[in-house]
Coordinates of C-alpha atoms in Angstrom, one line a residue:
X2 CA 55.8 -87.3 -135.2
X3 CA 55.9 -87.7 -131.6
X4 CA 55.5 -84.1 -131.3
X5 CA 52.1 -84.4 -133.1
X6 CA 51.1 -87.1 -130.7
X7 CA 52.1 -85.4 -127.3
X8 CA 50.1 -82.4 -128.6
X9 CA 47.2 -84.3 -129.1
X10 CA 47.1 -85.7 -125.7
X11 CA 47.6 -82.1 -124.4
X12 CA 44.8 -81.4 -126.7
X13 CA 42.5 -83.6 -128.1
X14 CA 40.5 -85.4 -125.4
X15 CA 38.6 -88.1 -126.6
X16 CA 37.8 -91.8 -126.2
X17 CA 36.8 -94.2 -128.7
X18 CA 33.8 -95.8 -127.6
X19 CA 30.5 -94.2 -127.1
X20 CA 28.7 -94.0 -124.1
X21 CA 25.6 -92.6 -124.8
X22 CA 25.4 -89.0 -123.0
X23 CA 23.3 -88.5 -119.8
X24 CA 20.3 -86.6 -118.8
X25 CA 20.9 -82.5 -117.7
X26 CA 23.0 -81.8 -114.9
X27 CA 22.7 -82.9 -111.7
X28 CA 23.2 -86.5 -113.9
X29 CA 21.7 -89.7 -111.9
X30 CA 24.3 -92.3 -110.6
X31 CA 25.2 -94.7 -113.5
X32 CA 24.0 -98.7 -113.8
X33 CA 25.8 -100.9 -111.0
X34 CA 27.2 -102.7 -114.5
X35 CA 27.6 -99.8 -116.6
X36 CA 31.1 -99.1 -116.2
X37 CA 32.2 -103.1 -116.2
X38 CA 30.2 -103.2 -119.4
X39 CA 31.5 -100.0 -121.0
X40 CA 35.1 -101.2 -120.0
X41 CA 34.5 -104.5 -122.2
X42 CA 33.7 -103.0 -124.9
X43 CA 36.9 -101.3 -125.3
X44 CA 39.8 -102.7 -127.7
X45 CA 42.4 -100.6 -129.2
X46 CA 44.1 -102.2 -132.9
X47 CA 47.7 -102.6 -132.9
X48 CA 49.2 -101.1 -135.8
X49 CA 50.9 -104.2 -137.3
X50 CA 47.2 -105.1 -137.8
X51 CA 46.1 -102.3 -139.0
X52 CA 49.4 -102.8 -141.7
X53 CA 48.9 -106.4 -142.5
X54 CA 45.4 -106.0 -143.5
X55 CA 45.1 -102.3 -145.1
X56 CA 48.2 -103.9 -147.6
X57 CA 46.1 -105.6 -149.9
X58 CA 43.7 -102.0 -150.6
X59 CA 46.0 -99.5 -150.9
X60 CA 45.2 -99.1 -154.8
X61 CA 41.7 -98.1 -153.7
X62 CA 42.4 -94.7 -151.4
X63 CA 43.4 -93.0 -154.1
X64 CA 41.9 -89.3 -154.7
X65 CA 39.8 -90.6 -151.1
X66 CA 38.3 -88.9 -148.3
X67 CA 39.0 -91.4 -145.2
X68 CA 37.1 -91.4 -141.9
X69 CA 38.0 -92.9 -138.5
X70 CA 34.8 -92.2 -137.0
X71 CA 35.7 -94.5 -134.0
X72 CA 38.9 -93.2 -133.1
X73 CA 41.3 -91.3 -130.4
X74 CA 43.2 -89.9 -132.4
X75 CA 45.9 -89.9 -129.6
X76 CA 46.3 -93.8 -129.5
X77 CA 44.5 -95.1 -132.6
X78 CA 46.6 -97.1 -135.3
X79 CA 44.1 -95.8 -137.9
X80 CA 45.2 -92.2 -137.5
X81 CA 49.0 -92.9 -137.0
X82 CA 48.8 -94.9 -140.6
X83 CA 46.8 -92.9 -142.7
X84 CA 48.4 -89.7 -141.4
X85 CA 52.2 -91.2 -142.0
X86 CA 51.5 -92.6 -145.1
X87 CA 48.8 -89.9 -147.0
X88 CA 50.9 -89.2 -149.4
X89 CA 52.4 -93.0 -150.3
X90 CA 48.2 -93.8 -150.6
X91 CA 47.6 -90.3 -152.0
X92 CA 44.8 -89.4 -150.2
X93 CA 42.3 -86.4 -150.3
X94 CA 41.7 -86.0 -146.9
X95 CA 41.7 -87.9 -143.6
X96 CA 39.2 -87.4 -140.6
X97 CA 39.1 -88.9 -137.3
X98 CA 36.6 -88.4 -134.9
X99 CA 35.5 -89.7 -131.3
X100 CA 32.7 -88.6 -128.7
X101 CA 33.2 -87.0 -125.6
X102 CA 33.7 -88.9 -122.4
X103 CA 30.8 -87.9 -119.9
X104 CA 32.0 -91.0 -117.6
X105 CA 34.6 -89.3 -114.9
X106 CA 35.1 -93.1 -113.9
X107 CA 35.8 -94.6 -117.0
X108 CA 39.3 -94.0 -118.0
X109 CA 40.3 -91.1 -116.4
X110 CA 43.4 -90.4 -118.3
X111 CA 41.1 -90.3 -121.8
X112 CA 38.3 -88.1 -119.9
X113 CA 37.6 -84.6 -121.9
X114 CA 35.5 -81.7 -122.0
X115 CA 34.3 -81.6 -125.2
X116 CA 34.3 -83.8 -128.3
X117 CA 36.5 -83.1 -131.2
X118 CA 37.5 -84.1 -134.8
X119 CA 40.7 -83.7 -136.6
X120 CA 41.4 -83.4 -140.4
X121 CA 44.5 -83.7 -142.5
X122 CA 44.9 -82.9 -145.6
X123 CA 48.7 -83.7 -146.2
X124 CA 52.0 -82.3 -145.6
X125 CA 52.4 -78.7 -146.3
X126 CA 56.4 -78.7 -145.8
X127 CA 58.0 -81.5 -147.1
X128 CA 59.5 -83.2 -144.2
X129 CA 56.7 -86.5 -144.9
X130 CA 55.3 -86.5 -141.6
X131 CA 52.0 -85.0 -140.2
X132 CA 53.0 -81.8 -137.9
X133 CA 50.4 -80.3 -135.4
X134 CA 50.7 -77.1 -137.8
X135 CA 49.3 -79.5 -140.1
X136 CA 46.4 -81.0 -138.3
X137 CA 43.2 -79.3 -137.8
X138 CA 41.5 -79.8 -134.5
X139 CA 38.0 -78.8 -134.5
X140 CA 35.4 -78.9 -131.7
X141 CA 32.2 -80.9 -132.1
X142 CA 28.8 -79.2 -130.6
X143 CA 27.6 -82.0 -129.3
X144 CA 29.3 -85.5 -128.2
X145 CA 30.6 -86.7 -131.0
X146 CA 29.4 -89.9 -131.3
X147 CA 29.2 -91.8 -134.5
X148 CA 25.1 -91.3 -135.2
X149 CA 25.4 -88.1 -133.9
X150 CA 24.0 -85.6 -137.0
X151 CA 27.4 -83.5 -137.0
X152 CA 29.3 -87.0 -137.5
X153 CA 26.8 -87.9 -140.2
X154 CA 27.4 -84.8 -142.0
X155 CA 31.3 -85.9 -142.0
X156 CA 30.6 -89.5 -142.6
X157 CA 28.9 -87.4 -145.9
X158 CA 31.9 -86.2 -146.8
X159 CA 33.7 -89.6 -146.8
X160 CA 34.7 -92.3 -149.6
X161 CA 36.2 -94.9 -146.9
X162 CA 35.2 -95.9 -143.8
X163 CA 38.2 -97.7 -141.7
X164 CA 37.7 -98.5 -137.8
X165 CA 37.2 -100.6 -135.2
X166 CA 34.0 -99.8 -134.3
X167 CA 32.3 -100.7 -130.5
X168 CA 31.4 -104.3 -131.2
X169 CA 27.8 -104.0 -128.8
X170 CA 27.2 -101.2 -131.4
X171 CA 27.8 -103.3 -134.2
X172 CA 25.2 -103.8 -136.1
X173 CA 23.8 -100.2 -135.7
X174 CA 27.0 -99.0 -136.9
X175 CA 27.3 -101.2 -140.4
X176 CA 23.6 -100.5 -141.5
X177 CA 24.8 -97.0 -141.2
X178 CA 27.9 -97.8 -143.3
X179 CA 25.2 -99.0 -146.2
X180 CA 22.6 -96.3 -146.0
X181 CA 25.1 -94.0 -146.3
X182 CA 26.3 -96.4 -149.4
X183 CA 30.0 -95.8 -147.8
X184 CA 32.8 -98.3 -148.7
X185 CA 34.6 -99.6 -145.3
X186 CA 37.2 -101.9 -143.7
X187 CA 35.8 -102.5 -140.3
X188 CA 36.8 -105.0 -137.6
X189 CA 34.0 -107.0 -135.9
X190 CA 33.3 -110.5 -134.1
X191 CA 33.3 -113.3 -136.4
X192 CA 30.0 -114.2 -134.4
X193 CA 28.2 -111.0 -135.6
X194 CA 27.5 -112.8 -139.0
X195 CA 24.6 -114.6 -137.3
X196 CA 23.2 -111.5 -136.3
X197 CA 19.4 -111.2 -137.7
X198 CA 20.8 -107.2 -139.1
X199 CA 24.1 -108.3 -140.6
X200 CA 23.6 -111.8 -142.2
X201 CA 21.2 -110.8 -145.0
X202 CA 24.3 -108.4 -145.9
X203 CA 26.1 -111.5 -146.1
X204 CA 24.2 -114.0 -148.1
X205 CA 23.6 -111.4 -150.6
X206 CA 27.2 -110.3 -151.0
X207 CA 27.0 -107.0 -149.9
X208 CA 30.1 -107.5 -147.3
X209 CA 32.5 -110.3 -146.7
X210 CA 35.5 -111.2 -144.8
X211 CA 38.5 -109.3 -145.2
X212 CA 41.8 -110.6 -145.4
X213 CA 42.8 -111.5 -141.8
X214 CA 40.7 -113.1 -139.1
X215 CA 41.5 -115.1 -135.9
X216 CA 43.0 -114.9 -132.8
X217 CA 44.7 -111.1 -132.2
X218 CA 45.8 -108.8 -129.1
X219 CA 44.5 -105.8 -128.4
X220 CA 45.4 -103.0 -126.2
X221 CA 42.4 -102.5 -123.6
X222 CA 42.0 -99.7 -120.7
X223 CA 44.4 -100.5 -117.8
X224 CA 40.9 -101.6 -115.3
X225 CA 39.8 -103.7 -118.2
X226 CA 38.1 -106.7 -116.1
X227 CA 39.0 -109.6 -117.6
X228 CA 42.6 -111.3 -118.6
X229 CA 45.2 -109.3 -119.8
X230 CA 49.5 -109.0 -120.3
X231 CA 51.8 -106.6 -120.1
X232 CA 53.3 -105.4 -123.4
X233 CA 57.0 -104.6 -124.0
X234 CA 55.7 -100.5 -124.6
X235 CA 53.7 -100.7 -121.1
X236 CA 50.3 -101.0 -121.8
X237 CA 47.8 -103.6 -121.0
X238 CA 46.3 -106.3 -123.7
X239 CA 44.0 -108.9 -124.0
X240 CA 44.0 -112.0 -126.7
X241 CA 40.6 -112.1 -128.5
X242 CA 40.8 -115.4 -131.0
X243 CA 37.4 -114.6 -132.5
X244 CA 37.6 -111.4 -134.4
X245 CA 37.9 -110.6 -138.3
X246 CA 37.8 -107.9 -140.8
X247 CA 34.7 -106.8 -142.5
X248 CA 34.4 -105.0 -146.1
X249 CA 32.7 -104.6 -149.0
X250 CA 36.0 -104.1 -151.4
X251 CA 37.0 -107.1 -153.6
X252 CA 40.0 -108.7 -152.9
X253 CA 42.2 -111.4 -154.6
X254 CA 41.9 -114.1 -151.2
X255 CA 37.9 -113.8 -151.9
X256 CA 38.3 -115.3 -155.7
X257 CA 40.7 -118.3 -154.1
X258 CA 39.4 -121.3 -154.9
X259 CA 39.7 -124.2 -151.9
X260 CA 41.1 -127.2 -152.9
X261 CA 39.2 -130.2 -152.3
X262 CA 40.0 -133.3 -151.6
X263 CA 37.1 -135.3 -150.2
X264 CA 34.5 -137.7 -151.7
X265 CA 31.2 -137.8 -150.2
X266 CA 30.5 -141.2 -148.2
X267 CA 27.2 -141.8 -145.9
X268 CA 29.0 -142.0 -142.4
X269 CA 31.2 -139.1 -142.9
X270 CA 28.3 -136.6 -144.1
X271 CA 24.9 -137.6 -142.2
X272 CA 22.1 -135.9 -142.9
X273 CA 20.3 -133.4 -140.4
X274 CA 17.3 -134.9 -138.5
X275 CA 15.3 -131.8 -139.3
X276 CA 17.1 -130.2 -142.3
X277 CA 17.3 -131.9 -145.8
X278 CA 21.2 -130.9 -145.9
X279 CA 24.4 -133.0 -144.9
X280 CA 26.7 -132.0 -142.0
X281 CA 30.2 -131.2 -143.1
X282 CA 32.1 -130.2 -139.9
X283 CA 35.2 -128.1 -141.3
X284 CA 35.5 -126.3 -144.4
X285 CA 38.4 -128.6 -145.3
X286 CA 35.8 -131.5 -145.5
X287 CA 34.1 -130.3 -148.0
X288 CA 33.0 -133.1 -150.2
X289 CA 34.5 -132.1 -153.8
X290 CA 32.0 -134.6 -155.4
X291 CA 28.5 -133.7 -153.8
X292 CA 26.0 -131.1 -155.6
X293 CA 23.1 -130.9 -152.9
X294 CA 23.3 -128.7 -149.4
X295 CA 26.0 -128.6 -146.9
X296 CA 25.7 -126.9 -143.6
X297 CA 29.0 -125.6 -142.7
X298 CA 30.4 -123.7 -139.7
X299 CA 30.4 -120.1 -140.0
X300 CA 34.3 -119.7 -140.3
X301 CA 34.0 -121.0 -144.0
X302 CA 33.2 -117.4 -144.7
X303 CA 36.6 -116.9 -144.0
X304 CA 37.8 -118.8 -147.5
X305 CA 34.1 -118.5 -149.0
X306 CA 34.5 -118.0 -152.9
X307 CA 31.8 -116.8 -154.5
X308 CA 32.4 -118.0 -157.9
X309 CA 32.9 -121.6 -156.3
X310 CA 29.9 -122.1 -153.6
X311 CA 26.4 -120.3 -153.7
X312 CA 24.9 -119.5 -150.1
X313 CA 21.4 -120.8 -149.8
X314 CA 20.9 -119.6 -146.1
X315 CA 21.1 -120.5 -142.9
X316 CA 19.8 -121.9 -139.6
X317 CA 18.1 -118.6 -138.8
X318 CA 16.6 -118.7 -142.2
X319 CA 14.9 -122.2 -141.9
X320 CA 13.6 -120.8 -138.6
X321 CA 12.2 -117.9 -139.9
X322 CA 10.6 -120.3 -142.8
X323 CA 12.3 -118.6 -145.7
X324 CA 13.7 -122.0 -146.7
X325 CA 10.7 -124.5 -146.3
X326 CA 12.7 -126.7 -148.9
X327 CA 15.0 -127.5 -146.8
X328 CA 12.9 -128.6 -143.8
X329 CA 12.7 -132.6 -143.3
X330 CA 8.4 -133.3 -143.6
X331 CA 9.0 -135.9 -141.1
X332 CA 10.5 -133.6 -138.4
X333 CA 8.2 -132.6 -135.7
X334 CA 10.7 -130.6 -133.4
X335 CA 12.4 -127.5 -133.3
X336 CA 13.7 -125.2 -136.2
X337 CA 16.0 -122.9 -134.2
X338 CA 19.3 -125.0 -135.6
X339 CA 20.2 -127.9 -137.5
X340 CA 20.2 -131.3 -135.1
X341 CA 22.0 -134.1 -135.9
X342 CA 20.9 -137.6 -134.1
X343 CA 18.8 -135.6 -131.5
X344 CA 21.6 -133.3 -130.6
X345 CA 21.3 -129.0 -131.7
X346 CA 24.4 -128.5 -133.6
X347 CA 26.4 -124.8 -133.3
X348 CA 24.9 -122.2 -136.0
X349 CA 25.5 -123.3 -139.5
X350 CA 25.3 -121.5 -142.7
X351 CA 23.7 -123.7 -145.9
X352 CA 25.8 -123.7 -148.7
X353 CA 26.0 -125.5 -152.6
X354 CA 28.8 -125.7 -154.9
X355 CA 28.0 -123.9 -158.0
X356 CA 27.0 -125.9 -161.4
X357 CA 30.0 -124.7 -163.2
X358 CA 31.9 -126.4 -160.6
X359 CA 33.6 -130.2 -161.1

């Protein structure tokens, strides 16, 4: 397989961010902060992470079409997993595809001249590894990137979306994912749930939290500006402790129920000043014998059941007055979060147990 992969950097030249192309030639000098910016949001999966979450789907690539549309295939985890283990999942096809690099200053060593996309469609000679023989490279017209009509026309083609998509291009990137009605493992910011595109998505379970979330490295450009170590294979990485996994397949962990252990009491669940709705800090907290609504912090979506809680909301909701239920009559500030003895609490999503619950 390392032939495959030194071929491809001979060949395929590609990064896997976009940067969005720039006028006809002569091109004006970028943004003071464009190449600082562009540099940040660059993050490379390692592949145990890739392997430690893509476990608990493999029964679903079956007979599937799978797109990295996000990808170099050169250094991407995606690619090197699917393509090694195609015929263990027994996929259809896999495509990866990334945009061209117009940025000569922007890692140099991932610069290209045009943008291309790779298919595999298994091995063809029984040694159970991808050979370059085996992998078409094929050249994009334009730059490749992601909304791009020619990578729409492949996104078509495709059961299963699985990448790590640019996170500043997040949320155009998922409501692509369900126009397109495309099923898809994605990596994102846990924070990206408040976002006023993604968290309808949310409360109406049509995505969730994957199996893994947390603190994770990543393998970043070697002039990435902030932070970063040394790994044992040479490359630089950075610790980010506030990324998950996004999807919209079931999975087992989403059906767990959390245990709890807590009885409600007045002075360890206050009520909001503006927000008719108790304060439970932790998801551990949760009182197991209180039926009205809890604001919780946003990493309970990481456990959330659906069978065992019902999401009413949250903050942004109440400040867009689609819950005026909820809002205190007395309360003659501001909406914009819940507040708690004068003081704005971090954002909070509004949450019940269900009636079928104890």
């Amino acid at each position: 397989m390392a032939s495959v992969f030194a071929f491809l950097r001979k060949k395929v030249c590609c990064n896997e961010v976009y940067h969005p192309p720039p006028p006809p030639p002569p091109p004006p000098p970028p943004p003071p902060n464009a190449a600082k910016n562009s540099k940040k949001d660059e993050f490379y999966t390692q592949r145990t992470d890739v392997e430690k979450e893509l476990r608990h789907y493999e029964h679903h690539f079956k007979g599937k079409v799978v797109y990295c549309n996000c990808d170099d295939p050169r250094i991407s985890a995606f690619f090197h997993y699917f393509s090694h283990k195609f015929q263990q999942l027994r996929l259809k096809k896999l495509i990866a595809a990334c945009y061209k690099n117009k940025s000569p200053d922007l890692f140099s060593r991932h610069d290209s001249q045009q943008a291309i996309y790779l298919e595999y469609k298994g091995d063809t000679n029984d040694n159970k590894v991808p050979d370059v023989e085996e992998i078409g490279v094929k050249n994009f017209k334009g730059d490749g990137d992601f909304r791009s009509p020619e990578s729409i026309e492949l996104l078509k083609q495709s059961d299963i979306v699985v990448t790590n998509p640019p996170f500043s291009l997040f949320r155009e990137y998922v409501l692509q994912l369900i126009e397109y009605e495309k099923k898809f493992l994605i990596i994102g910011n846990l924070n990206a749930v408040a976002y006023k595109e993604i968290w309808p998505l949310i409360k109406t379970n049509r995505m969730w939290m994957g199996w893994n979330s947390g603190s994770r490295k990543y393998a970043v450009p070697d002039d990435y500006p902030k932070k970063t170590t040394i790994g044992e294979d040479g490359r630089r990485y950075t610790q980010l402790g506030n990324t998950c996994w996004y999807t919209n397949f079931d999975h087992a962990k989403r059906h767990e129920e959390i245990i709890l252990y807590r009885k409600y009491n007045l002075h360890d669940y206050p009520q909001y000043d503006n927000y008719n709705a108790i304060e439970v800090g932790k998801t551990k907290d949760i009182p197991m014998d209180y039926k009205d609504v809890m604001g919780v912090p946003i990493t309970f979506l990481e456990k959330y059941n659906p069978d065992q809680f019902e999401i009413i909301g949250s903050d942004y909701d109440v400040k867009e007055g689609l819950l005026p239920e909820l809002v205190n009559p007395k309360w003659e500030g501001k909406l914009d979060r819940a507040y708690l003895n004068g003081k704005r609490i971090y954002a909070r999503l509004l949450i019940k147990k269900r009636s079928h619950n104890p």
